[in-house]
Amino acid sequence: MQRLLVTGGAGFIGSNFVHHVIENTDAHVTVLDKLTYAGNRASLEGLPSDRLRFVEGDIADAELVDGLFADVDSVVHYAAESHNDNSLHDPRPFLDTNIIGTYTLLEAARRHDRRFHHISTDEVYGDLELDDPERFTEQTPYNPSSPYSSTKAGSDLLVRAWVRSFGVRATISNCSNNYGPYQHVEKFIPRQITNVIRGIRPKLYGAGQNVRDWIHADDHSSAVLTILDKGEIGETYLIGADGEKDNKSVVELILTEMGQPADAYDHVTDRAGHDLRYAIDSTKLRTELGWTPAFGDFESGLASTIAWYRDNEAWWASSKDATESFYASKGQ
Ligand code: NAD
Ligand code: DAU
C-alpha cells in the first residue's frame, strides 16, 4: 500500500487530488500544509481519518520535512504561492515557498531516496500570440513573465538539477488553468461566480481577449496519478485538456448560466505584464502514458462548478470581503 505525502493538500488542486486519491486508490495520505490564506482544512472534511493525516507546517521547515519523508514512499508537491496578482503586490513569499520550499523538499527526497513529483504550471513558458499555430510542448523554452511564474520556473530547474546531479527520482508536470470546487475566490472563475451570487458585477481585466486553456481539477489529478505510476524519471509532462477560451467568453458563459444578461460585467484595470494566451499540447502524456481527460465539455464542468459555489457558500464566504477589498484597492 502506497504512503503518499501531499504538500499543499489543503489548497485548491491539492485538496482535489487528495479526494481523488482516497476515492480511486488504497493509498494512505499525509498532507503537509501551512494553511496560508489559500489553505482551508474544510476542503478535506469528510475524508476517512484512517486514510488521511493532516500536518500543519511549512515546506521550508527542514526538520519537519525530514521526519515526514522518513514515513512515506512518494511525495507530490503542490504547495506554492499561486496567484499572479499577489506576486505583483508582494513577491517575497513566492521566493520563500516556491524556491526555498522546493529546495528543502528536494534535499529531503535526496536524503531519503523518495519518489518525487513536482507540480508546475504552463506559465513557465511565457505566453503565445492569439494566432500562434504552435502550442506549448515539453521543448518550448522557458520564458516566464511574472514573479509567480519565474519562481515556478526556478523551482522546475531545481528539480531538473537534483535529478541530474544527485539522482533524485523526480518527474515534473506543467498544467494549464484549473477550475472546479475548492478554488479560492481570488481566482478568475470563482471570483466571478461568487460576485454574481453576491449581486456584484463580474470584473474583466482589460478587454478580456486573454486566452486560458481550462482543465477540470479532477482531470489534473488523474494525470498526476498516471505520471506517478508510469512516468519516466527525469521527464516532464504537459497536462492539458484542449480547453482554450478567452476571458470575455468565460464571463459571458458564467452570467448566462446564472440567469443574468451576458453583458452585465465591468471592464477593470488590466494586470501588469498580463500574459496573452496559454495553450498546451499534451500529446506526450496521452501517447506515452495513455492518459485522457474525463471532462470533455467545459460548459457542463462550469455548470457543476457554479452549482458547487451556490451550495457551499459557508466554504468561501469568510474570504470574499477581504479579497474584494484587495482588488478594489488596485482598481480591479
Ligand atoms: P492554492 O493557492 O489554492 O493552494 C496552495 C496551498 O499551498 C495552500 O493550501 C497553502 O496553504 C499551501 N502552502 C503555501 N505555502 C506553503 C508553505 N510554505 N508550506 C506548506 N504549505 C504551503 O494553489 P493551487 O491553485 O491549488 O495550486 C497548487 C499547485 O498547482 C501550485 O504549485 C501551482 O503552481 C500549480 N498549478 C496551479 C494551476 C491553477 O490553475 N491553479 C495550474 C497549474 C499548476
Ligand atoms: O496557467 C496556469 C496558472 O493558472 C497557474 O499557474 C496559476 O497558479 C493560476 O492562478 C492560473 O493563473 P492565471 O493568472 O491564468 O489565473 P487567474 O485565475 O488569476 O486569471 C485567469 C485570467 O482571468 C487571467 O487572464 C486574468 C483574468 N482575470 C482574473 C481575475 C482574478 C480577470 O479578467 N478578472 C479577474 O477578476
mmCIF file of C-alpha atoms and ligand atoms in Angstrom:
data_model
loop_
_atom_site.group_PDB
_atom_site.id
_atom_site.type_symbol
_atom_site.label_atom_id
_atom_site.label_comp_id
_atom_site.label_asym_id
_atom_site.label_seq_id
_atom_site.Cartn_x
_atom_site.Cartn_y
_atom_site.Cartn_z
ATOM 1 C CA MET A 1 0.000 0.000 0.000
ATOM 2 C CA GLN A 2 1.404 3.398 -1.058
ATOM 3 C CA ARG A 3 2.109 6.048 1.572
ATOM 4 C CA LEU A 4 1.880 9.441 -0.094
ATOM 5 C CA LEU A 5 2.945 12.858 1.182
ATOM 6 C CA VAL A 6 0.981 15.667 -0.477
ATOM 7 C CA THR A 7 2.273 19.192 0.095
ATOM 8 C CA GLY A 8 -0.317 21.971 -0.243
ATOM 9 C CA GLY A 9 -3.103 19.408 0.164
ATOM 10 C CA ALA A 10 -5.443 21.974 1.761
ATOM 11 C CA GLY A 11 -5.266 24.232 -1.303
ATOM 12 C CA PHE A 12 -7.415 24.102 -4.429
ATOM 13 C CA ILE A 13 -5.721 21.500 -6.623
ATOM 14 C CA GLY A 14 -4.006 19.658 -3.766
ATOM 15 C CA SER A 15 -7.315 19.022 -1.986
ATOM 16 C CA ASN A 16 -8.948 17.866 -5.227
ATOM 17 C CA PHE A 17 -6.008 15.467 -5.621
ATOM 18 C CA VAL A 18 -6.380 14.130 -2.069
ATOM 19 C CA HIS A 19 -10.100 13.457 -2.704
ATOM 20 C CA HIS A 20 -9.207 11.753 -5.997
ATOM 21 C CA VAL A 21 -6.535 9.544 -4.390
ATOM 22 C CA ILE A 22 -8.762 8.486 -1.487
ATOM 23 C CA GLU A 23 -11.627 7.688 -3.888
ATOM 24 C CA ASN A 24 -9.590 5.888 -6.552
ATOM 25 C CA THR A 25 -6.700 4.110 -4.761
ATOM 26 C CA ASP A 26 -5.993 2.447 -1.412
ATOM 27 C CA ALA A 27 -3.091 4.827 -0.613
ATOM 28 C CA HIS A 28 -2.582 6.454 2.776
ATOM 29 C CA VAL A 29 -2.124 10.216 2.507
ATOM 30 C CA THR A 30 -0.258 12.672 4.716
ATOM 31 C CA VAL A 31 -0.964 16.318 3.913
ATOM 32 C CA LEU A 32 1.651 18.950 4.800
ATOM 33 C CA ASP A 33 0.149 22.422 4.533
ATOM 34 C CA LYS A 34 0.998 25.752 6.151
ATOM 35 C CA LEU A 35 -2.641 26.903 5.967
ATOM 36 C CA THR A 36 -1.828 30.266 4.448
ATOM 37 C CA TYR A 37 -4.795 32.435 3.409
ATOM 38 C CA ALA A 38 -5.169 29.972 0.466
ATOM 39 C CA GLY A 39 -5.336 26.789 2.548
ATOM 40 C CA ASN A 40 -8.592 25.556 4.054
ATOM 41 C CA ARG A 41 -8.947 22.460 6.213
ATOM 42 C CA ALA A 42 -12.640 22.353 5.331
ATOM 43 C CA SER A 43 -11.610 21.253 1.832
ATOM 44 C CA LEU A 44 -10.602 17.887 3.337
ATOM 45 C CA GLU A 45 -13.688 17.426 5.538
ATOM 46 C CA GLY A 46 -15.467 14.094 5.287
ATOM 47 C CA LEU A 47 -12.388 12.103 4.232
ATOM 48 C CA PRO A 48 -11.643 8.989 6.350
ATOM 49 C CA SER A 49 -9.269 9.692 9.249
ATOM 50 C CA ASP A 50 -7.676 6.222 8.938
ATOM 51 C CA ARG A 51 -6.513 7.119 5.398
ATOM 52 C CA LEU A 52 -5.618 10.792 5.910
ATOM 53 C CA ARG A 53 -3.253 12.536 8.309
ATOM 54 C CA PHE A 54 -3.032 16.341 8.356
ATOM 55 C CA VAL A 55 0.158 18.127 9.427
ATOM 56 C CA GLU A 56 0.163 21.921 9.658
ATOM 57 C CA GLY A 57 3.616 23.249 8.766
ATOM 58 C CA ASP A 58 5.945 24.903 6.303
ATOM 59 C CA ILE A 59 7.646 23.050 3.426
ATOM 60 C CA ALA A 60 10.705 25.208 4.150
ATOM 61 C CA ASP A 61 10.972 23.711 7.680
ATOM 62 C CA ALA A 62 13.796 21.196 7.021
ATOM 63 C CA GLU A 63 13.444 19.295 10.304
ATOM 64 C CA LEU A 64 9.697 18.805 9.958
ATOM 65 C CA VAL A 65 10.045 17.819 6.295
ATOM 66 C CA ASP A 66 12.804 15.329 7.070
ATOM 67 C CA GLY A 67 10.647 13.499 9.615
ATOM 68 C CA LEU A 68 7.697 13.303 7.221
ATOM 69 C CA PHE A 69 9.789 11.993 4.307
ATOM 70 C CA ALA A 70 11.043 9.170 6.529
ATOM 71 C CA ASP A 71 7.489 7.760 6.737
ATOM 72 C CA VAL A 72 6.338 7.845 3.095
ATOM 73 C CA ASP A 73 7.085 6.186 -0.263
ATOM 74 C CA SER A 74 6.275 9.081 -2.608
ATOM 75 C CA VAL A 75 5.771 12.823 -2.481
ATOM 76 C CA VAL A 76 3.538 15.000 -4.665
ATOM 77 C CA HIS A 77 4.471 18.660 -4.295
ATOM 78 C CA TYR A 78 1.594 21.128 -4.815
ATOM 79 C CA ALA A 79 2.386 23.712 -2.100
ATOM 80 C CA ALA A 80 3.077 27.134 -3.578
ATOM 81 C CA GLU A 81 2.170 30.752 -3.547
ATOM 82 C CA SER A 82 -0.008 30.517 -6.645
ATOM 83 C CA HIS A 83 -1.630 33.849 -7.515
ATOM 84 C CA ASN A 84 -0.072 36.172 -10.111
ATOM 85 C CA ASP A 85 -1.819 39.299 -8.800
ATOM 86 C CA ASN A 86 -0.427 38.721 -5.294
ATOM 87 C CA SER A 87 3.062 38.223 -6.717
ATOM 88 C CA LEU A 88 2.879 41.675 -8.312
ATOM 89 C CA HIS A 89 1.960 43.172 -4.934
ATOM 90 C CA ASP A 90 4.471 41.274 -2.717
ATOM 91 C CA PRO A 91 6.890 38.827 -4.416
ATOM 92 C CA ARG A 92 8.783 37.724 -1.277
ATOM 93 C CA PRO A 93 6.548 34.836 -0.115
ATOM 94 C CA PHE A 94 6.816 33.432 -3.646
ATOM 95 C CA LEU A 95 10.583 33.152 -3.291
ATOM 96 C CA ASP A 96 10.341 31.651 0.199
ATOM 97 C CA THR A 97 7.820 28.941 -0.660
ATOM 98 C CA ASN A 98 8.289 28.255 -4.357
ATOM 99 C CA ILE A 99 12.114 28.344 -4.347
ATOM 100 C CA ILE A 100 13.358 27.677 -0.810
ATOM 101 C CA GLY A 101 10.428 25.395 -0.011
ATOM 102 C CA THR A 102 11.037 23.276 -3.128
ATOM 103 C CA TYR A 103 14.779 23.188 -2.392
ATOM 104 C CA THR A 104 14.032 21.938 1.148
ATOM 105 C CA LEU A 105 11.821 19.134 -0.182
ATOM 106 C CA LEU A 106 14.383 18.120 -2.821
ATOM 107 C CA GLU A 107 17.095 17.816 -0.189
ATOM 108 C CA ALA A 108 14.820 15.521 1.840
ATOM 109 C CA ALA A 109 13.967 13.480 -1.286
ATOM 110 C CA ARG A 110 17.682 13.091 -1.901
ATOM 111 C CA ARG A 111 18.486 12.059 1.691
ATOM 112 C CA HIS A 112 15.643 9.531 1.873
ATOM 113 C CA ASP A 113 15.666 8.453 -1.809
ATOM 114 C CA ARG A 114 11.949 9.117 -2.231
ATOM 115 C CA ARG A 115 9.963 9.259 -5.485
ATOM 116 C CA PHE A 116 9.133 12.954 -6.010
ATOM 117 C CA HIS A 117 6.593 14.531 -8.343
ATOM 118 C CA HIS A 118 6.748 18.290 -8.801
ATOM 119 C CA ILE A 119 3.587 20.166 -9.789
ATOM 120 C CA SER A 120 4.247 23.115 -12.053
ATOM 121 C CA THR A 121 2.457 25.354 -14.488
ATOM 122 C CA ASP A 122 2.291 26.184 -18.192
ATOM 123 C CA GLU A 123 3.123 29.799 -17.247
ATOM 124 C CA VAL A 124 6.833 28.927 -17.135
ATOM 125 C CA TYR A 125 6.735 29.078 -20.966
ATOM 126 C CA GLY A 126 5.557 32.697 -21.102
ATOM 127 C CA ASP A 127 2.706 33.471 -23.490
ATOM 128 C CA LEU A 128 1.631 32.865 -27.100
ATOM 129 C CA GLU A 129 0.150 35.141 -29.751
ATOM 130 C CA LEU A 130 -3.587 34.670 -30.305
ATOM 131 C CA ASP A 131 -2.944 33.262 -33.781
ATOM 132 C CA ASP A 132 0.223 31.280 -32.950
ATOM 133 C CA PRO A 133 -0.220 27.859 -34.626
ATOM 134 C CA GLU A 134 2.123 26.136 -32.127
ATOM 135 C CA ARG A 135 1.012 25.338 -28.582
ATOM 136 C CA PHE A 136 3.397 24.772 -25.624
ATOM 137 C CA THR A 137 5.263 21.442 -25.686
ATOM 138 C CA GLU A 138 7.916 19.936 -23.418
ATOM 139 C CA GLN A 139 10.516 21.503 -25.787
ATOM 140 C CA THR A 140 9.261 25.108 -25.519
ATOM 141 C CA PRO A 141 11.962 27.357 -23.961
ATOM 142 C CA TYR A 142 11.251 28.815 -20.534
ATOM 143 C CA ASN A 143 10.235 32.488 -20.669
ATOM 144 C CA PRO A 144 8.251 33.371 -17.513
ATOM 145 C CA SER A 145 6.659 36.815 -17.147
ATOM 146 C CA SER A 146 5.625 37.367 -13.512
ATOM 147 C CA PRO A 147 7.253 36.962 -10.106
ATOM 148 C CA TYR A 148 4.935 33.951 -9.635
ATOM 149 C CA SER A 149 5.820 32.202 -12.887
ATOM 150 C CA SER A 150 9.517 32.995 -12.584
ATOM 151 C CA THR A 151 9.651 31.312 -9.159
ATOM 152 C CA LYS A 152 7.784 28.302 -10.560
ATOM 153 C CA ALA A 153 10.288 28.173 -13.440
ATOM 154 C CA GLY A 154 13.129 28.356 -10.898
ATOM 155 C CA SER A 155 11.616 25.503 -8.902
ATOM 156 C CA ASP A 156 11.363 23.335 -12.055
ATOM 157 C CA LEU A 157 15.041 23.957 -12.797
ATOM 158 C CA LEU A 158 15.967 22.956 -9.246
ATOM 159 C CA VAL A 159 14.115 19.664 -9.736
ATOM 160 C CA ARG A 160 15.948 19.017 -13.020
ATOM 161 C CA ALA A 161 19.308 19.754 -11.368
ATOM 162 C CA TRP A 162 18.573 17.449 -8.400
ATOM 163 C CA VAL A 163 17.688 14.633 -10.836
ATOM 164 C CA ARG A 164 20.846 15.055 -12.869
ATOM 165 C CA SER A 165 23.339 15.922 -10.111
ATOM 166 C CA PHE A 166 22.047 13.776 -7.249
ATOM 167 C CA GLY A 167 19.928 11.077 -8.907
ATOM 168 C CA VAL A 168 16.694 12.169 -7.234
ATOM 169 C CA ARG A 169 13.814 10.100 -8.684
ATOM 170 C CA ALA A 170 11.658 13.001 -9.817
ATOM 171 C CA THR A 171 9.173 13.901 -12.548
ATOM 172 C CA ILE A 172 7.627 17.289 -13.372
ATOM 173 C CA SER A 173 4.233 18.213 -14.790
ATOM 174 C CA ASN A 174 3.230 21.605 -16.185
ATOM 175 C CA CYS A 175 -0.535 22.001 -16.277
ATOM 176 C CA SER A 176 -2.846 24.643 -17.723
ATOM 177 C CA ASN A 177 -5.533 26.630 -15.829
ATOM 178 C CA ASN A 178 -7.637 24.501 -13.484
ATOM 179 C CA TYR A 179 -11.263 25.026 -12.491
ATOM 180 C CA GLY A 180 -13.575 23.118 -10.159
ATOM 181 C CA PRO A 181 -14.590 23.001 -6.480
ATOM 182 C CA TYR A 182 -12.481 24.373 -3.602
ATOM 183 C CA GLN A 183 -10.768 27.147 -5.632
ATOM 184 C CA HIS A 184 -10.078 30.351 -3.703
ATOM 185 C CA VAL A 185 -12.355 33.282 -4.616
ATOM 186 C CA GLU A 186 -9.344 35.395 -5.626
ATOM 187 C CA LYS A 187 -9.087 33.375 -8.870
ATOM 188 C CA PHE A 188 -10.947 34.318 -12.069
ATOM 189 C CA ILE A 189 -13.783 31.770 -12.293
ATOM 190 C CA PRO A 190 -14.757 31.541 -8.590
ATOM 191 C CA ARG A 191 -14.403 35.316 -8.243
ATOM 192 C CA GLN A 192 -16.980 35.932 -10.960
ATOM 193 C CA ILE A 193 -19.361 33.172 -9.784
ATOM 194 C CA THR A 194 -19.325 34.451 -6.198
ATOM 195 C CA ASN A 195 -19.650 38.051 -7.426
ATOM 196 C CA VAL A 196 -22.877 37.124 -9.214
ATOM 197 C CA ILE A 197 -24.152 35.263 -6.122
ATOM 198 C CA ARG A 198 -23.420 38.399 -4.039
ATOM 199 C CA GLY A 199 -25.018 40.775 -6.597
ATOM 200 C CA ILE A 200 -21.628 42.264 -7.633
ATOM 201 C CA ARG A 201 -20.878 42.697 -11.353
ATOM 202 C CA PRO A 202 -18.062 40.393 -12.644
ATOM 203 C CA LYS A 203 -14.729 42.131 -13.297
ATOM 204 C CA LEU A 204 -12.855 41.555 -16.531
ATOM 205 C CA TYR A 205 -9.219 42.679 -16.805
ATOM 206 C CA GLY A 206 -8.677 44.882 -19.855
ATOM 207 C CA ALA A 207 -10.613 43.891 -22.967
ATOM 208 C CA GLY A 208 -10.919 40.227 -21.897
ATOM 209 C CA GLN A 209 -9.128 38.927 -25.019
ATOM 210 C CA ASN A 210 -6.642 36.861 -22.987
ATOM 211 C CA VAL A 211 -6.957 33.132 -23.558
ATOM 212 C CA ARG A 212 -6.579 30.412 -20.924
ATOM 213 C CA ASP A 213 -6.640 26.645 -21.552
ATOM 214 C CA TRP A 214 -9.108 25.262 -18.973
ATOM 215 C CA ILE A 215 -8.934 21.793 -17.414
ATOM 216 C CA HIS A 216 -11.083 20.387 -14.612
ATOM 217 C CA ALA A 217 -9.053 19.833 -11.416
ATOM 218 C CA ASP A 218 -10.147 16.181 -11.328
ATOM 219 C CA ASP A 219 -8.556 15.603 -14.745
ATOM 220 C CA HIS A 220 -5.352 17.202 -13.424
ATOM 221 C CA SER A 221 -5.471 14.690 -10.540
ATOM 222 C CA SER A 222 -5.870 11.660 -12.809
ATOM 223 C CA ALA A 223 -2.966 12.899 -14.943
ATOM 224 C CA VAL A 224 -0.707 13.263 -11.888
ATOM 225 C CA LEU A 225 -1.565 9.745 -10.671
ATOM 226 C CA THR A 226 -0.770 8.432 -14.161
ATOM 227 C CA ILE A 227 2.647 10.144 -14.122
ATOM 228 C CA LEU A 228 3.368 8.915 -10.607
ATOM 229 C CA ASP A 229 2.554 5.402 -11.723
ATOM 230 C CA LYS A 230 4.019 5.255 -15.256
ATOM 231 C CA GLY A 231 6.122 8.408 -15.762
ATOM 232 C CA GLU A 232 9.792 8.115 -16.593
ATOM 233 C CA ILE A 233 12.217 9.551 -14.042
ATOM 234 C CA GLY A 234 13.686 12.889 -15.149
ATOM 235 C CA GLU A 235 10.871 13.530 -17.631
ATOM 236 C CA THR A 236 8.493 16.483 -17.890
ATOM 237 C CA TYR A 237 4.857 16.009 -18.950
ATOM 238 C CA LEU A 238 2.495 18.772 -20.058
ATOM 239 C CA ILE A 239 -1.107 18.372 -18.861
ATOM 240 C CA GLY A 240 -3.992 19.967 -20.757
ATOM 241 C CA ALA A 241 -7.496 19.182 -22.000
ATOM 242 C CA ASP A 242 -7.783 21.323 -25.168
ATOM 243 C CA GLY A 243 -9.939 23.870 -23.314
ATOM 244 C CA GLU A 244 -8.912 27.227 -24.783
ATOM 245 C CA LYS A 245 -11.356 30.083 -24.113
ATOM 246 C CA ASP A 246 -10.931 33.847 -23.965
ATOM 247 C CA ASN A 247 -11.819 35.518 -20.660
ATOM 248 C CA LYS A 248 -14.710 37.529 -22.120
ATOM 249 C CA SER A 249 -16.391 34.317 -23.329
ATOM 250 C CA VAL A 250 -15.933 32.704 -19.899
ATOM 251 C CA VAL A 251 -17.541 35.675 -18.083
ATOM 252 C CA GLU A 252 -20.432 35.640 -20.572
ATOM 253 C CA LEU A 253 -20.921 31.889 -20.067
ATOM 254 C CA ILE A 254 -20.979 32.322 -16.268
ATOM 255 C CA LEU A 255 -23.516 35.164 -16.479
ATOM 256 C CA THR A 256 -25.760 33.248 -18.881
ATOM 257 C CA GLU A 257 -25.594 30.034 -16.837
ATOM 258 C CA MET A 258 -26.513 32.069 -13.727
ATOM 259 C CA GLY A 259 -29.551 33.679 -15.409
ATOM 260 C CA GLN A 260 -28.031 37.160 -15.901
ATOM 261 C CA PRO A 261 -27.631 39.258 -19.086
ATOM 262 C CA ALA A 262 -24.375 38.213 -20.815
ATOM 263 C CA ASP A 263 -23.073 41.816 -20.799
ATOM 264 C CA ALA A 264 -23.648 42.525 -17.071
ATOM 265 C CA TYR A 265 -19.928 42.839 -16.243
ATOM 266 C CA ASP A 266 -17.345 45.659 -15.798
ATOM 267 C CA HIS A 267 -14.004 46.148 -17.547
ATOM 268 C CA VAL A 268 -11.357 46.984 -14.904
ATOM 269 C CA THR A 269 -7.646 47.887 -14.803
ATOM 270 C CA ASP A 270 -5.594 45.246 -16.603
ATOM 271 C CA ARG A 271 -2.980 43.078 -14.836
ATOM 272 C CA ALA A 272 0.595 44.392 -15.270
ATOM 273 C CA GLY A 273 2.519 42.213 -17.746
ATOM 274 C CA HIS A 274 -0.661 40.193 -18.404
ATOM 275 C CA ASP A 275 0.141 37.022 -20.402
ATOM 276 C CA LEU A 276 -1.968 36.947 -23.568
ATOM 277 C CA ARG A 277 -2.504 33.261 -24.256
ATOM 278 C CA TYR A 278 -1.595 29.845 -22.848
ATOM 279 C CA ALA A 279 -2.229 26.616 -24.775
ATOM 280 C CA ILE A 280 -0.992 23.104 -24.024
ATOM 281 C CA ASP A 281 -0.124 20.283 -26.390
ATOM 282 C CA SER A 282 -0.436 17.192 -24.157
ATOM 283 C CA THR A 283 0.406 14.641 -26.877
ATOM 284 C CA LYS A 284 3.343 13.176 -24.926
ATOM 285 C CA LEU A 285 1.252 12.388 -21.827
ATOM 286 C CA ARG A 286 -1.566 10.946 -23.945
ATOM 287 C CA THR A 287 0.529 8.824 -26.307
ATOM 288 C CA GLU A 288 3.352 7.683 -23.989
ATOM 289 C CA LEU A 289 1.352 7.192 -20.769
ATOM 290 C CA GLY A 290 -2.163 6.667 -22.172
ATOM 291 C CA TRP A 291 -3.902 9.463 -20.208
ATOM 292 C CA THR A 292 -7.137 11.095 -21.403
ATOM 293 C CA PRO A 293 -9.274 13.718 -19.656
ATOM 294 C CA ALA A 294 -12.762 12.705 -18.476
ATOM 295 C CA PHE A 295 -14.325 16.223 -18.573
ATOM 296 C CA GLY A 296 -14.627 16.770 -22.343
ATOM 297 C CA ASP A 297 -17.077 19.626 -22.098
ATOM 298 C CA PHE A 298 -16.098 22.935 -20.399
ATOM 299 C CA GLU A 299 -19.698 24.236 -20.311
ATOM 300 C CA SER A 300 -21.003 21.302 -18.232
ATOM 301 C CA GLY A 301 -17.920 21.339 -15.959
ATOM 302 C CA LEU A 302 -18.502 25.069 -15.441
ATOM 303 C CA ALA A 303 -22.193 24.482 -14.642
ATOM 304 C CA SER A 304 -21.295 21.930 -11.951
ATOM 305 C CA THR A 305 -18.666 24.332 -10.555
ATOM 306 C CA ILE A 306 -21.281 27.114 -10.354
ATOM 307 C CA ALA A 307 -23.625 24.697 -8.545
ATOM 308 C CA TRP A 308 -20.834 23.835 -6.087
ATOM 309 C CA TYR A 309 -20.251 27.518 -5.176
ATOM 310 C CA ARG A 310 -24.009 28.044 -4.794
ATOM 311 C CA ASP A 311 -24.247 25.025 -2.464
ATOM 312 C CA ASN A 312 -21.099 25.785 -0.441
ATOM 313 C CA GLU A 313 -21.294 29.465 0.464
ATOM 314 C CA ALA A 314 -20.064 28.618 4.001
ATOM 315 C CA TRP A 315 -16.788 27.392 2.447
ATOM 316 C CA TRP A 316 -15.987 30.693 0.657
ATOM 317 C CA ALA A 317 -17.970 33.433 2.454
ATOM 318 C CA SER A 318 -15.281 34.335 5.001
ATOM 319 C CA SER A 319 -12.667 35.091 2.278
ATOM 320 C CA LYS A 320 -14.886 37.076 -0.049
ATOM 321 C CA ASP A 321 -14.899 40.546 1.553
ATOM 322 C CA ALA A 322 -11.129 40.706 2.123
ATOM 323 C CA THR A 323 -10.491 39.523 -1.447
ATOM 324 C CA GLU A 324 -12.782 42.158 -2.949
ATOM 325 C CA SER A 325 -11.262 44.921 -0.771
ATOM 326 C CA PHE A 326 -7.799 43.956 -2.025
ATOM 327 C CA TYR A 327 -8.953 44.096 -5.651
ATOM 328 C CA ALA A 328 -10.798 47.376 -5.083
ATOM 329 C CA SER A 329 -7.587 48.949 -3.725
ATOM 330 C CA LYS A 330 -5.908 48.063 -7.064
ATOM 331 C CA GLY A 331 -8.765 49.397 -9.215
ATOM 332 C CA GLN A 332 -9.750 45.838 -10.113
HETATM 333 P P1 NAD B 1 -3.546 27.326 -3.850
HETATM 334 O O1 NAD B 1 -3.017 28.689 -3.638
HETATM 335 O O2 NAD B 1 -5.024 27.123 -3.917
HETATM 336 O O3 NAD B 1 -3.011 26.344 -2.725
HETATM 337 C C1 NAD B 1 -1.689 26.367 -2.270
HETATM 338 C C2 NAD B 1 -1.630 25.569 -0.969
HETATM 339 O O4 NAD B 1 -0.262 25.551 -0.541
HETATM 340 C C3 NAD B 1 -2.441 26.192 0.170
HETATM 341 O O5 NAD B 1 -3.156 25.195 0.859
HETATM 342 C C4 NAD B 1 -1.366 26.813 1.072
HETATM 343 O O6 NAD B 1 -1.754 26.867 2.442
HETATM 344 C C5 NAD B 1 -0.207 25.865 0.843
HETATM 345 N N1 NAD B 1 1.099 26.497 1.115
HETATM 346 C C6 NAD B 1 1.543 27.703 0.660
HETATM 347 N N2 NAD B 1 2.781 27.948 1.127
HETATM 348 C C7 NAD B 1 3.135 26.858 1.862
HETATM 349 C C8 NAD B 1 4.297 26.507 2.589
HETATM 350 N N3 NAD B 1 5.363 27.328 2.666
HETATM 351 N N4 NAD B 1 4.330 25.299 3.227
HETATM 352 C C9 NAD B 1 3.260 24.465 3.170
HETATM 353 N N5 NAD B 1 2.124 24.758 2.524
HETATM 354 C C10 NAD B 1 2.069 25.947 1.863
HETATM 355 O O7 NAD B 1 -2.847 26.799 -5.179
HETATM 356 P P2 NAD B 1 -3.406 25.864 -6.337
HETATM 357 O O8 NAD B 1 -4.100 26.697 -7.335
HETATM 358 O O9 NAD B 1 -4.090 24.708 -5.721
HETATM 359 O O10 NAD B 1 -2.032 25.395 -6.993
HETATM 360 C C11 NAD B 1 -1.358 24.240 -6.486
HETATM 361 C C12 NAD B 1 -0.129 23.975 -7.323
HETATM 362 O O11 NAD B 1 -0.522 23.768 -8.680
HETATM 363 C C13 NAD B 1 0.871 25.123 -7.349
HETATM 364 O O12 NAD B 1 2.157 24.582 -7.325
HETATM 365 C C14 NAD B 1 0.599 25.827 -8.671
HETATM 366 O O13 NAD B 1 1.754 26.455 -9.148
HETATM 367 C C15 NAD B 1 0.205 24.659 -9.540
HETATM 368 N N6 NAD B 1 -0.691 24.948 -10.668
HETATM 369 C C16 NAD B 1 -1.851 25.621 -10.467
HETATM 370 C C17 NAD B 1 -2.725 25.810 -11.534
HETATM 371 C C18 NAD B 1 -4.047 26.518 -11.361
HETATM 372 O O14 NAD B 1 -4.769 26.711 -12.343
HETATM 373 N N7 NAD B 1 -4.444 26.913 -10.166
HETATM 374 C C19 NAD B 1 -2.383 25.320 -12.801
HETATM 375 C C20 NAD B 1 -1.158 24.647 -12.968
HETATM 376 C C21 NAD B 1 -0.333 24.449 -11.884
HETATM 377 O O1 DAU B 2 -1.902 28.592 -16.276
HETATM 378 C C1 DAU B 2 -1.816 28.042 -15.002
HETATM 379 C C2 DAU B 2 -1.961 29.137 -13.965
HETATM 380 O O2 DAU B 2 -3.346 29.481 -13.944
HETATM 381 C C3 DAU B 2 -1.482 28.709 -12.584
HETATM 382 O O3 DAU B 2 -0.097 28.527 -12.635
HETATM 383 C C4 DAU B 2 -1.815 29.780 -11.537
HETATM 384 O O4 DAU B 2 -1.488 29.296 -10.247
HETATM 385 C C5 DAU B 2 -3.294 30.061 -11.595
HETATM 386 O O5 DAU B 2 -3.616 31.104 -10.689
HETATM 387 C C6 DAU B 2 -3.686 30.464 -13.009
HETATM 388 O O6 DAU B 2 -3.066 31.720 -13.373
HETATM 389 P P1 DAU B 2 -3.883 32.875 -14.154
HETATM 390 O O7 DAU B 2 -3.221 34.149 -13.864
HETATM 391 O O8 DAU B 2 -4.123 32.483 -15.555
HETATM 392 O O9 DAU B 2 -5.305 32.722 -13.376
HETATM 393 P P2 DAU B 2 -6.330 33.791 -12.771
HETATM 394 O O10 DAU B 2 -7.489 32.993 -12.272
HETATM 395 O O11 DAU B 2 -5.702 34.735 -11.844
HETATM 396 O O12 DAU B 2 -6.771 34.595 -14.071
HETATM 397 C C7 DAU B 2 -7.263 33.947 -15.234
HETATM 398 C C8 DAU B 2 -7.457 35.004 -16.307
HETATM 399 O O13 DAU B 2 -8.525 35.877 -15.926
HETATM 400 C C9 DAU B 2 -6.245 35.907 -16.499
HETATM 401 O O14 DAU B 2 -6.150 36.234 -17.874
HETATM 402 C C10 DAU B 2 -6.578 37.158 -15.688
HETATM 403 C C11 DAU B 2 -8.073 37.240 -15.816
HETATM 404 N N1 DAU B 2 -8.820 37.822 -14.675
HETATM 405 C C12 DAU B 2 -8.532 37.403 -13.429
HETATM 406 C C13 DAU B 2 -9.247 37.883 -12.361
HETATM 407 C C14 DAU B 2 -8.940 37.412 -10.941
HETATM 408 C C15 DAU B 2 -9.856 38.728 -14.930
HETATM 409 O O15 DAU B 2 -10.141 39.112 -16.082
HETATM 410 N N2 DAU B 2 -10.574 39.192 -13.865
HETATM 411 C C16 DAU B 2 -10.317 38.795 -12.579
HETATM 412 O O16 DAU B 2 -11.034 39.251 -11.666
#
